[in-house]
Amino acid sequence: MNRWHLSPGGPRSPSSSSFHDSRPALFSTSELREHGGPHRIVIVGGGAGGLELAVHLGEQLRKLRRREAPAEVVLIDAALTHVWKPWLHELAAGTLGGHDAGVEFLQQARRHNFRFHLGTLESLDRARHELWLAPLVDDEGTEIAPRRPVAYDTLVIAVGSIVNDFHTPGVAEHAIALNSAADATRFHRLLLAACARAEVRSGGPVQIAIVGGGATGVELAAELIESVHAIAGLGTELRQEPQPVQLRLIESGDRLVSALSEDISRQAREDLEARGVEVLLGRRVTEVAANHVVLDGHEVLPAELTVWAAGIRGPEVLEKLDGLELNRSRQLLVRDTLQSTLDADVFAMGDCASCVPEAGAPAVPPRAQAAQQEARYLADALLRRLESRPVEGFRFHDRGSLVSLGSRDAVGRILGRMPGHGVRLQGLLARWAYWSAHHAHMVRLQGALRTAWDQVGNWIDGRTQARVKLH
């Protein structure tokens, strides 16, 4: 198990062959930058892990206010609002409650003692300890801020992941990938337009194809069935259809949500099929067009809307980080201390990082719970680094997985602290456990009282407003 040590003897650059070196090199904090100010920790990416890291670090540094602060924390994100990524499928379907739609980064920064910059990572200059942000433009294309550098002493990259299209023709032009809240919002607008066309033209059900039977595809399918039924119930023509939406879930593997056990996978499939979802297993999409998808064997399936949810990879910007090592999925290779293999001052966490904690062990999975555990680990480890104290390497503790199957159902397994022990959950109890993960995340961001008030607001909204947003 790796331990850091901060020697005053200057920098040493670890090679890629020393991935499991028991003595990873680190720069001495006094040699990083000669700016005379506090040590600057820059976090790029405000997802579940990045934002929680900024909050934890900011709060811990606040406790040191009586003496000179040893560090400052800067969070950078391309959006002004943080949205819980596991709920993008609800945002896409229009069923996400208003109080759950997101929290403002600027508000979080003010409350939790860190700074926020709006911007998109463009490149990295490791020799100068600078990252560069792309020009900032508004919705009209007007430049608000030019391309600009941000200096760092310690850099944490938490830019998440994007969907892997596997170079399939037509995906970029005709399919939607739920990589961000903006993508989910765009899909919801297209969904409303498709429902409106079906209502006006009386042309039969809305045709939707979801490519990828992982958690995102399964959860989106369940949510869309409820959403379109609710929308159809408000009209006159579409409501006459026995099934207002014809939804196909296409998976190249032999079962859904393969990361979970076979019994849970089977239950998820049976639940979706009972709701009218056509599940196609062992089929691969070879092309996506404007109004259909093509399967292997040249079978053509109609689809007004296509969602691509088959696999993930790191964002393209990771290829512009001054030569840092990537794997085949374009994730940054990191040690068990979450330091990149070629630069001890650059850390990576969450979906954009590939961490193998121990030789022969599986990589840390790309899940929200892993990013949150890494955030808590780094919050402690980075402060220990400033004080030249050693720290153990990161270890992921799997707490289980749950898959949402609509507003009142879910299925999955909760694992205990003892390996191999767990409890299978289904129905409302599983849905409550699924919801509680987000609830715990919000408590960490804004406290128990404010989170409770937001939940009261959601409860009221659920009884006074339509289940699905129509805008």
Short mmCIF file of C-alpha atoms in Angstrom, two decimals:
data_model
loop_
_atom_site.label_atom_id
_atom_site.label_comp_id
_atom_site.label_asym_id
_atom_site.label_seq_id
_atom_site.Cartn_x
_atom_site.Cartn_y
_atom_site.Cartn_z
CA MET A 1 0.00 0.00 0.00
CA ASN A 2 1.46 3.32 -1.08
CA ARG A 3 2.34 6.09 1.32
CA TRP A 4 3.25 9.62 0.36
CA HIS A 5 6.31 11.28 1.76
CA LEU A 6 7.28 14.87 1.11
CA SER A 7 11.03 15.05 0.92
CA PRO A 8 12.79 18.41 0.56
CA GLY A 9 15.13 16.97 -2.03
CA GLY A 10 13.24 18.32 -5.03
CA PRO A 11 11.04 16.79 -7.70
CA ARG A 12 11.32 13.31 -9.11
CA SER A 13 9.19 12.22 -12.03
CA PRO A 14 7.81 8.70 -11.71
CA SER A 15 7.76 6.64 -14.88
CA SER A 16 4.81 4.66 -16.17
CA SER A 17 6.58 1.45 -15.24
CA SER A 18 6.49 2.39 -11.55
CA PHE A 19 2.70 2.32 -11.32
CA HIS A 20 2.78 0.31 -8.11
CA ASP A 21 5.99 1.87 -6.77
CA SER A 22 5.79 1.90 -2.97
CA ARG A 23 7.54 5.29 -2.88
CA PRO A 24 5.69 7.65 -5.23
CA ALA A 25 7.51 10.90 -5.84
CA LEU A 26 6.00 14.20 -4.72
CA PHE A 27 7.14 17.77 -5.03
CA SER A 28 7.97 19.57 -1.84
CA THR A 29 5.24 22.13 -1.24
CA SER A 30 7.79 24.93 -0.83
CA GLU A 31 9.10 24.38 -4.35
CA LEU A 32 5.89 24.35 -6.33
CA ARG A 33 5.44 28.06 -7.05
CA GLU A 34 7.22 31.14 -5.80
CA HIS A 35 4.15 33.36 -5.60
CA GLY A 36 4.31 34.08 -1.88
CA GLY A 37 0.63 33.28 -1.40
CA PRO A 38 -1.18 30.25 -0.05
CA HIS A 39 -0.92 26.90 -1.78
CA ARG A 40 -3.55 26.80 -4.55
CA ILE A 41 -5.58 23.64 -5.06
CA VAL A 42 -7.49 23.81 -8.34
CA ILE A 43 -10.30 21.32 -8.97
CA VAL A 44 -11.59 21.03 -12.54
CA GLY A 45 -15.08 19.56 -12.68
CA GLY A 46 -18.00 20.10 -10.34
CA GLY A 47 -19.66 16.70 -10.45
CA ALA A 48 -20.51 14.59 -7.43
CA GLY A 49 -16.84 14.07 -6.60
CA GLY A 50 -15.36 17.43 -7.59
CA LEU A 51 -17.94 19.55 -5.77
CA GLU A 52 -17.84 17.42 -2.62
CA LEU A 53 -14.03 17.69 -2.60
CA ALA A 54 -14.23 21.50 -2.85
CA VAL A 55 -16.80 21.58 -0.04
CA HIS A 56 -14.80 19.26 2.25
CA LEU A 57 -11.53 21.14 1.65
CA GLY A 58 -13.13 24.54 2.05
CA GLU A 59 -14.73 23.58 5.35
CA GLN A 60 -11.53 22.07 6.72
CA LEU A 61 -9.56 25.18 5.74
CA ARG A 62 -12.19 27.37 7.42
CA LYS A 63 -11.34 25.70 10.71
CA LEU A 64 -7.77 27.00 10.32
CA ARG A 65 -8.91 30.63 9.92
CA ARG A 66 -7.27 31.80 13.16
CA ARG A 67 -3.88 31.28 11.65
CA GLU A 68 -2.73 31.97 8.11
CA ALA A 69 -4.61 29.71 5.71
CA PRO A 70 -2.22 27.10 4.28
CA ALA A 71 -4.18 26.82 1.03
CA GLU A 72 -6.97 28.18 -1.12
CA VAL A 73 -9.40 26.10 -3.16
CA VAL A 74 -10.60 26.99 -6.66
CA LEU A 75 -13.35 25.00 -8.40
CA ILE A 76 -13.77 25.29 -12.19
CA ASP A 77 -16.79 24.07 -14.14
CA ALA A 78 -18.35 24.76 -17.52
CA ALA A 79 -21.82 25.32 -15.98
CA LEU A 80 -23.13 27.54 -13.21
CA THR A 81 -25.23 24.77 -11.69
CA HIS A 82 -24.37 21.35 -10.30
CA VAL A 83 -26.78 18.56 -11.23
CA TRP A 84 -26.63 15.08 -9.70
CA LYS A 85 -25.58 13.06 -12.79
CA PRO A 86 -27.36 9.81 -11.80
CA TRP A 87 -30.61 11.78 -12.19
CA LEU A 88 -30.01 13.04 -15.72
CA HIS A 89 -32.50 10.46 -16.98
CA GLU A 90 -35.22 12.13 -14.88
CA LEU A 91 -34.24 15.55 -16.17
CA ALA A 92 -34.45 14.16 -19.72
CA ALA A 93 -37.89 12.68 -19.09
CA GLY A 94 -39.10 15.90 -17.43
CA THR A 95 -39.90 14.21 -14.13
CA LEU A 96 -37.17 15.74 -11.96
CA GLY A 97 -38.55 17.89 -9.14
CA GLY A 98 -37.68 21.58 -9.14
CA HIS A 99 -35.76 21.51 -5.86
CA ASP A 100 -33.67 18.57 -7.13
CA ALA A 101 -32.77 20.23 -10.42
CA GLY A 102 -29.43 21.53 -9.13
CA VAL A 103 -27.46 23.79 -6.82
CA GLU A 104 -25.57 26.92 -7.82
CA PHE A 105 -21.78 26.71 -7.67
CA LEU A 106 -21.41 30.35 -6.65
CA GLN A 107 -23.73 29.81 -3.71
CA GLN A 108 -21.78 26.71 -2.67
CA ALA A 109 -18.51 28.63 -2.96
CA ARG A 110 -19.76 31.39 -0.68
CA ARG A 111 -21.05 28.96 1.92
CA HIS A 112 -18.10 26.60 1.95
CA ASN A 113 -15.04 28.81 1.67
CA PHE A 114 -13.82 28.16 -1.87
CA ARG A 115 -13.71 30.15 -5.10
CA PHE A 116 -15.56 29.31 -8.30
CA HIS A 117 -14.51 30.02 -11.89
CA LEU A 118 -16.81 29.48 -14.86
CA GLY A 119 -14.84 27.93 -17.68
CA THR A 120 -13.94 24.90 -19.77
CA LEU A 121 -10.56 23.18 -19.54
CA GLU A 122 -8.69 23.49 -22.84
CA SER A 123 -5.09 22.43 -22.18
CA LEU A 124 -2.39 22.04 -19.55
CA ASP A 125 1.18 23.35 -19.19
CA ARG A 126 2.70 21.18 -16.46
CA ALA A 127 6.10 22.86 -16.55
CA ARG A 128 4.56 26.24 -15.69
CA HIS A 129 1.90 24.80 -13.37
CA GLU A 130 -0.83 26.41 -15.47
CA LEU A 131 -4.03 25.18 -17.03
CA TRP A 132 -5.73 27.07 -19.82
CA LEU A 133 -9.45 27.75 -20.05
CA ALA A 134 -11.19 28.10 -23.40
CA PRO A 135 -12.76 31.45 -24.35
CA LEU A 136 -16.06 32.00 -22.55
CA VAL A 137 -18.98 32.81 -24.86
CA ASP A 138 -22.67 33.41 -24.21
CA ASP A 139 -25.66 31.79 -25.95
CA GLU A 140 -25.45 34.35 -28.74
CA GLY A 141 -21.82 33.52 -29.49
CA THR A 142 -20.47 36.74 -27.96
CA GLU A 143 -17.14 36.36 -26.18
CA ILE A 144 -17.42 37.17 -22.48
CA ALA A 145 -13.85 36.30 -21.50
CA PRO A 146 -10.82 35.39 -23.63
CA ARG A 147 -8.72 32.25 -23.41
CA ARG A 148 -6.96 32.56 -20.06
CA PRO A 149 -4.53 30.73 -17.76
CA VAL A 150 -5.14 29.58 -14.18
CA ALA A 151 -2.10 28.83 -12.02
CA TYR A 152 -2.10 25.89 -9.62
CA ASP A 153 0.10 24.21 -7.09
CA THR A 154 -2.00 21.06 -6.89
CA LEU A 155 -4.42 20.16 -9.69
CA VAL A 156 -7.32 17.73 -9.34
CA ILE A 157 -9.00 16.69 -12.60
CA ALA A 158 -12.59 15.55 -12.13
CA VAL A 159 -14.14 16.17 -15.54
CA GLY A 160 -16.23 12.99 -15.57
CA SER A 161 -16.87 10.93 -18.68
CA ILE A 162 -18.76 11.03 -21.94
CA VAL A 163 -20.62 8.31 -23.81
CA ASN A 164 -18.52 6.06 -26.03
CA ASP A 165 -20.02 5.90 -29.53
CA PHE A 166 -17.48 3.28 -30.71
CA HIS A 167 -17.20 5.24 -33.98
CA THR A 168 -20.68 4.13 -35.01
CA PRO A 169 -21.86 6.07 -38.11
CA GLY A 170 -24.55 8.66 -37.47
CA VAL A 171 -24.33 8.74 -33.67
CA ALA A 172 -22.82 12.22 -33.46
CA GLU A 173 -25.35 13.65 -35.92
CA HIS A 174 -28.57 11.90 -34.95
CA ALA A 175 -28.35 10.48 -31.42
CA ILE A 176 -28.36 12.19 -28.05
CA ALA A 177 -25.98 11.21 -25.29
CA LEU A 178 -26.87 12.27 -21.75
CA ASN A 179 -23.43 13.60 -20.84
CA SER A 180 -24.67 16.75 -19.13
CA ALA A 181 -27.72 18.61 -17.89
CA ALA A 182 -27.73 20.55 -21.16
CA ASP A 183 -28.00 17.28 -23.09
CA ALA A 184 -30.85 16.09 -20.87
CA THR A 185 -32.71 19.40 -21.28
CA ARG A 186 -32.29 19.25 -25.05
CA PHE A 187 -33.64 15.70 -25.15
CA HIS A 188 -36.67 16.74 -23.10
CA ARG A 189 -37.49 19.48 -25.61
CA LEU A 190 -37.22 16.97 -28.45
CA LEU A 191 -39.43 14.54 -26.53
CA LEU A 192 -42.13 17.19 -26.10
CA ALA A 193 -41.91 18.00 -29.82
CA ALA A 194 -42.26 14.32 -30.75
CA CYS A 195 -45.32 13.98 -28.52
CA ALA A 196 -46.81 17.12 -30.08
CA ARG A 197 -46.29 15.73 -33.60
CA ALA A 198 -47.97 12.47 -32.62
CA GLU A 199 -50.88 14.42 -31.12
CA VAL A 200 -51.38 16.67 -34.15
CA ARG A 201 -50.82 14.11 -36.90
CA SER A 202 -52.44 11.13 -35.15
CA GLY A 203 -49.62 9.10 -36.58
CA GLY A 204 -49.36 6.43 -33.90
CA PRO A 205 -47.08 6.12 -30.90
CA VAL A 206 -43.83 8.00 -30.33
CA GLN A 207 -40.91 5.84 -31.50
CA ILE A 208 -37.84 5.89 -29.23
CA ALA A 209 -34.68 3.77 -29.31
CA ILE A 210 -32.24 3.57 -26.41
CA VAL A 211 -28.88 2.01 -27.26
CA GLY A 212 -27.17 0.51 -24.22
CA GLY A 213 -28.66 -1.61 -21.47
CA GLY A 214 -26.60 -0.36 -18.58
CA ALA A 215 -27.99 1.58 -15.64
CA THR A 216 -28.53 4.77 -17.68
CA GLY A 217 -30.43 3.00 -20.46
CA VAL A 218 -32.61 0.97 -18.10
CA GLU A 219 -33.45 3.94 -15.87
CA LEU A 220 -34.22 6.19 -18.82
CA ALA A 221 -36.49 3.55 -20.39
CA ALA A 222 -38.53 3.19 -17.19
CA GLU A 223 -38.78 6.95 -16.72
CA LEU A 224 -39.79 7.61 -20.33
CA ILE A 225 -42.61 5.07 -20.18
CA GLU A 226 -44.12 6.98 -17.24
CA SER A 227 -43.37 10.37 -18.78
CA VAL A 228 -44.93 9.78 -22.20
CA HIS A 229 -48.00 8.15 -20.65
CA ALA A 230 -48.45 11.25 -18.47
CA ILE A 231 -48.02 13.60 -21.47
CA ALA A 232 -50.43 11.53 -23.58
CA GLY A 233 -53.03 11.67 -20.82
CA LEU A 234 -53.18 15.45 -21.22
CA GLY A 235 -53.99 15.29 -24.94
CA THR A 236 -56.82 13.92 -27.05
CA GLU A 237 -55.31 11.86 -29.88
CA LEU A 238 -52.22 10.30 -28.36
CA ARG A 239 -54.17 9.13 -25.35
CA GLN A 240 -56.24 6.94 -27.66
CA GLU A 241 -53.18 4.82 -28.41
CA PRO A 242 -53.05 1.58 -26.38
CA GLN A 243 -49.33 2.28 -25.96
CA PRO A 244 -48.49 5.96 -26.65
CA VAL A 245 -44.76 5.20 -26.83
CA GLN A 246 -43.00 2.37 -28.60
CA LEU A 247 -39.68 2.12 -26.82
CA ARG A 248 -36.89 -0.27 -27.75
CA LEU A 249 -33.92 -0.90 -25.45
CA ILE A 250 -31.03 -2.38 -27.45
CA GLU A 251 -28.12 -4.10 -25.69
CA SER A 252 -25.21 -5.88 -27.38
CA GLY A 253 -24.59 -8.13 -24.36
CA ASP A 254 -26.66 -11.05 -23.18
CA ARG A 255 -28.34 -9.22 -20.27
CA LEU A 256 -29.18 -5.78 -18.90
CA VAL A 257 -27.12 -3.99 -16.22
CA SER A 258 -24.38 -6.59 -16.43
CA ALA A 259 -22.56 -4.99 -13.49
CA LEU A 260 -25.27 -6.39 -11.22
CA SER A 261 -26.13 -9.99 -10.45
CA GLU A 262 -28.09 -12.12 -12.90
CA ASP A 263 -31.23 -12.22 -10.75
CA ILE A 264 -31.33 -8.42 -10.53
CA SER A 265 -30.68 -8.15 -14.26
CA ARG A 266 -33.53 -10.56 -14.96
CA GLN A 267 -35.87 -8.65 -12.67
CA ALA A 268 -35.07 -5.36 -14.39
CA ARG A 269 -35.81 -6.89 -17.79
CA GLU A 270 -39.08 -8.44 -16.67
CA ASP A 271 -40.20 -5.16 -15.13
CA LEU A 272 -39.46 -3.17 -18.29
CA GLU A 273 -41.14 -5.70 -20.57
CA ALA A 274 -44.22 -5.70 -18.33
CA ARG A 275 -44.46 -1.94 -18.92
CA GLY A 276 -44.27 -2.33 -22.69
CA VAL A 277 -40.55 -1.83 -23.35
CA GLU A 278 -39.18 -4.07 -26.12
CA VAL A 279 -35.82 -5.36 -24.87
CA LEU A 280 -33.42 -6.55 -27.59
CA LEU A 281 -30.41 -8.44 -26.23
CA GLY A 282 -27.38 -9.58 -28.21
CA ARG A 283 -28.05 -6.99 -30.90
CA ARG A 284 -25.64 -4.29 -32.03
CA VAL A 285 -26.53 -0.96 -33.63
CA THR A 286 -24.39 -0.40 -36.71
CA GLU A 287 -25.81 2.95 -37.83
CA VAL A 288 -28.06 5.75 -36.57
CA ALA A 289 -30.12 7.88 -38.96
CA ALA A 290 -32.52 10.77 -38.45
CA ASN A 291 -35.60 8.55 -38.09
CA HIS A 292 -34.29 5.00 -37.60
CA VAL A 293 -31.47 2.80 -36.34
CA VAL A 294 -29.87 -0.09 -38.20
CA LEU A 295 -29.02 -3.30 -36.39
CA ASP A 296 -26.48 -5.95 -37.29
CA GLY A 297 -28.10 -8.03 -39.99
CA HIS A 298 -29.33 -4.81 -41.65
CA GLU A 299 -32.61 -4.75 -39.71
CA VAL A 300 -34.09 -1.25 -39.65
CA LEU A 301 -36.06 -0.05 -36.63
CA PRO A 302 -37.98 3.26 -36.72
CA ALA A 303 -36.92 5.83 -34.12
CA GLU A 304 -37.89 9.49 -33.93
CA LEU A 305 -35.53 9.86 -30.99
CA THR A 306 -32.37 7.84 -30.34
CA VAL A 307 -30.45 7.93 -27.09
CA TRP A 308 -26.92 6.53 -27.07
CA ALA A 309 -26.00 5.11 -23.66
CA ALA A 310 -23.54 2.36 -24.59
CA GLY A 311 -20.32 2.62 -22.59
CA ILE A 312 -18.21 5.54 -21.41
CA ARG A 313 -14.82 7.08 -22.10
CA GLY A 314 -12.90 10.13 -20.96
CA PRO A 315 -13.57 13.53 -22.57
CA GLU A 316 -11.40 14.56 -25.53
CA VAL A 317 -9.65 17.26 -23.49
CA LEU A 318 -7.75 14.56 -21.60
CA GLU A 319 -5.64 14.06 -24.72
CA LYS A 320 -4.41 17.66 -24.36
CA LEU A 321 -2.99 17.41 -20.84
CA ASP A 322 0.68 17.70 -21.70
CA GLY A 323 1.41 14.02 -22.20
CA LEU A 324 -0.25 12.48 -19.16
CA GLU A 325 -0.87 8.74 -19.53
CA LEU A 326 -4.27 7.51 -20.71
CA ASN A 327 -5.77 4.07 -21.09
CA ARG A 328 -7.74 2.79 -24.10
CA SER A 329 -10.93 4.35 -22.70
CA ARG A 330 -9.17 7.73 -22.57
CA GLN A 331 -9.07 7.78 -18.78
CA LEU A 332 -6.10 9.21 -16.88
CA LEU A 333 -3.92 6.54 -15.31
CA VAL A 334 -3.42 7.25 -11.62
CA ARG A 335 -1.67 5.59 -8.70
CA ASP A 336 -3.50 4.40 -5.62
CA THR A 337 -2.88 7.88 -4.21
CA LEU A 338 -4.91 9.24 -7.18
CA GLN A 339 -1.80 11.01 -8.52
CA SER A 340 -1.24 10.77 -12.24
CA THR A 341 1.56 8.39 -13.11
CA LEU A 342 3.76 11.09 -14.70
CA ASP A 343 3.14 14.14 -12.51
CA ALA A 344 2.86 14.04 -8.72
CA ASP A 345 1.11 17.43 -8.65
CA VAL A 346 -1.75 16.36 -10.93
CA PHE A 347 -4.48 14.18 -9.42
CA ALA A 348 -7.52 12.67 -11.10
CA MET A 349 -10.70 11.24 -9.65
CA GLY A 350 -14.10 9.96 -10.70
CA ASP A 351 -15.05 8.63 -14.13
CA CYS A 352 -12.12 10.33 -15.90
CA ALA A 353 -9.55 8.37 -13.86
CA SER A 354 -8.44 4.77 -13.99
CA CYS A 355 -7.25 3.68 -10.55
CA VAL A 356 -6.11 0.13 -9.79
CA PRO A 357 -5.59 0.25 -6.01
CA GLU A 358 -3.69 -3.03 -5.82
CA ALA A 359 -1.86 -5.15 -8.37
CA GLY A 360 -4.28 -7.67 -9.84
CA ALA A 361 -7.34 -5.94 -8.39
CA PRO A 362 -10.11 -4.52 -10.59
CA ALA A 363 -10.11 -0.82 -11.38
CA VAL A 364 -12.30 1.45 -9.30
CA PRO A 365 -15.70 1.44 -11.07
CA PRO A 366 -17.05 4.63 -12.69
CA ARG A 367 -19.86 5.24 -10.19
CA ALA A 368 -20.98 8.23 -8.16
CA GLN A 369 -20.24 6.42 -4.90
CA ALA A 370 -16.63 5.86 -6.01
CA ALA A 371 -16.18 9.55 -6.83
CA GLN A 372 -17.63 10.52 -3.45
CA GLN A 373 -15.30 8.16 -1.61
CA GLU A 374 -12.36 9.57 -3.57
CA ALA A 375 -13.48 13.10 -2.63
CA ARG A 376 -13.43 12.27 1.08
CA TYR A 377 -10.07 10.55 0.69
CA LEU A 378 -8.48 13.49 -1.16
CA ALA A 379 -9.90 16.08 1.23
CA ASP A 380 -7.87 14.48 4.00
CA ALA A 381 -4.89 13.45 1.87
CA LEU A 382 -4.26 16.87 0.29
CA LEU A 383 -4.19 18.59 3.67
CA ARG A 384 -1.83 15.89 4.94
CA ARG A 385 0.34 16.61 1.94
CA LEU A 386 0.62 20.26 2.92
CA GLU A 387 1.78 19.21 6.36
CA SER A 388 4.26 16.62 5.01
CA ARG A 389 2.37 13.79 6.69
CA PRO A 390 2.06 10.32 5.12
CA VAL A 391 -1.23 8.92 3.91
CA GLU A 392 -2.41 5.47 2.95
CA GLY A 393 -3.49 4.75 -0.63
CA PHE A 394 -7.14 4.92 -1.64
CA ARG A 395 -9.33 1.84 -1.28
CA PHE A 396 -12.81 1.61 -2.76
CA HIS A 397 -15.55 0.05 -0.63
CA ASP A 398 -18.47 -1.11 -2.73
CA ARG A 399 -21.76 -0.29 -0.97
CA GLY A 400 -23.87 -1.96 -3.64
CA SER A 401 -25.83 -0.70 -6.63
CA LEU A 402 -29.43 0.22 -7.26
CA VAL A 403 -31.24 0.79 -10.54
CA SER A 404 -34.30 3.03 -10.64
CA LEU A 405 -37.34 1.63 -12.45
CA GLY A 406 -39.55 4.69 -12.28
CA SER A 407 -40.98 6.90 -9.60
CA ARG A 408 -42.04 4.09 -7.27
CA ASP A 409 -39.77 1.19 -8.09
CA ALA A 410 -36.11 0.19 -8.10
CA VAL A 411 -34.06 -2.95 -7.80
CA GLY A 412 -30.56 -3.70 -6.61
CA ARG A 413 -28.39 -4.86 -3.76
CA ILE A 414 -26.99 -3.04 -0.72
CA LEU A 415 -23.68 -4.42 0.50
CA GLY A 416 -22.50 -4.37 4.08
CA ARG A 417 -19.01 -3.87 5.40
CA MET A 418 -18.37 -7.62 5.38
CA PRO A 419 -17.31 -8.85 1.91
CA GLY A 420 -19.93 -11.03 0.25
CA HIS A 421 -22.74 -9.91 2.54
CA GLY A 422 -25.62 -7.86 1.23
CA VAL A 423 -29.36 -7.39 1.02
CA ARG A 424 -31.39 -7.52 -2.19
CA LEU A 425 -33.92 -4.72 -2.42
CA GLN A 426 -36.89 -4.22 -4.70
CA GLY A 427 -39.89 -1.94 -4.99
CA LEU A 428 -40.55 1.09 -2.81
CA LEU A 429 -37.87 0.16 -0.27
CA ALA A 430 -35.26 0.01 -3.03
CA ARG A 431 -36.54 3.31 -4.45
CA TRP A 432 -36.19 4.90 -1.02
CA ALA A 433 -32.61 3.63 -0.77
CA TYR A 434 -31.93 4.99 -4.27
CA TRP A 435 -33.32 8.38 -3.26
CA SER A 436 -31.37 8.40 0.02
CA ALA A 437 -28.03 8.37 -1.85
CA HIS A 438 -28.89 11.72 -3.41
CA HIS A 439 -30.30 12.96 -0.11
CA ALA A 440 -26.97 12.21 1.63
CA HIS A 441 -25.12 14.04 -1.17
CA MET A 442 -27.29 17.13 -0.69
CA VAL A 443 -26.82 17.05 3.08
CA ARG A 444 -23.05 17.12 2.53
CA LEU A 445 -23.44 20.13 0.23
CA GLN A 446 -26.00 22.27 2.05
CA GLY A 447 -26.70 20.75 5.44
CA ALA A 448 -29.55 18.71 6.86
CA LEU A 449 -31.95 21.59 7.57
CA ARG A 450 -31.86 23.16 4.11
CA THR A 451 -32.07 19.74 2.48
CA ALA A 452 -35.12 18.91 4.59
CA TRP A 453 -36.80 22.17 3.51
CA ASP A 454 -36.09 21.33 -0.14
CA GLN A 455 -37.67 17.91 0.31
CA VAL A 456 -40.76 19.55 1.80
CA GLY A 457 -40.85 21.80 -1.25
CA ASN A 458 -40.64 18.78 -3.55
CA TRP A 459 -43.48 17.10 -1.66
CA ILE A 460 -45.68 20.18 -2.08
CA ASP A 461 -44.75 20.53 -5.75
CA GLY A 462 -45.62 16.89 -6.34
CA ARG A 463 -49.15 17.55 -5.15
CA THR A 464 -49.74 20.90 -6.80
CA GLN A 465 -47.99 20.53 -10.16
CA ALA A 466 -48.04 18.09 -13.06
CA ARG A 467 -45.83 15.02 -12.78
CA VAL A 468 -44.04 15.91 -16.06
CA LYS A 469 -42.73 19.31 -17.07
CA LEU A 470 -44.26 20.55 -20.31
CA HIS A 471 -41.65 23.20 -21.08
#
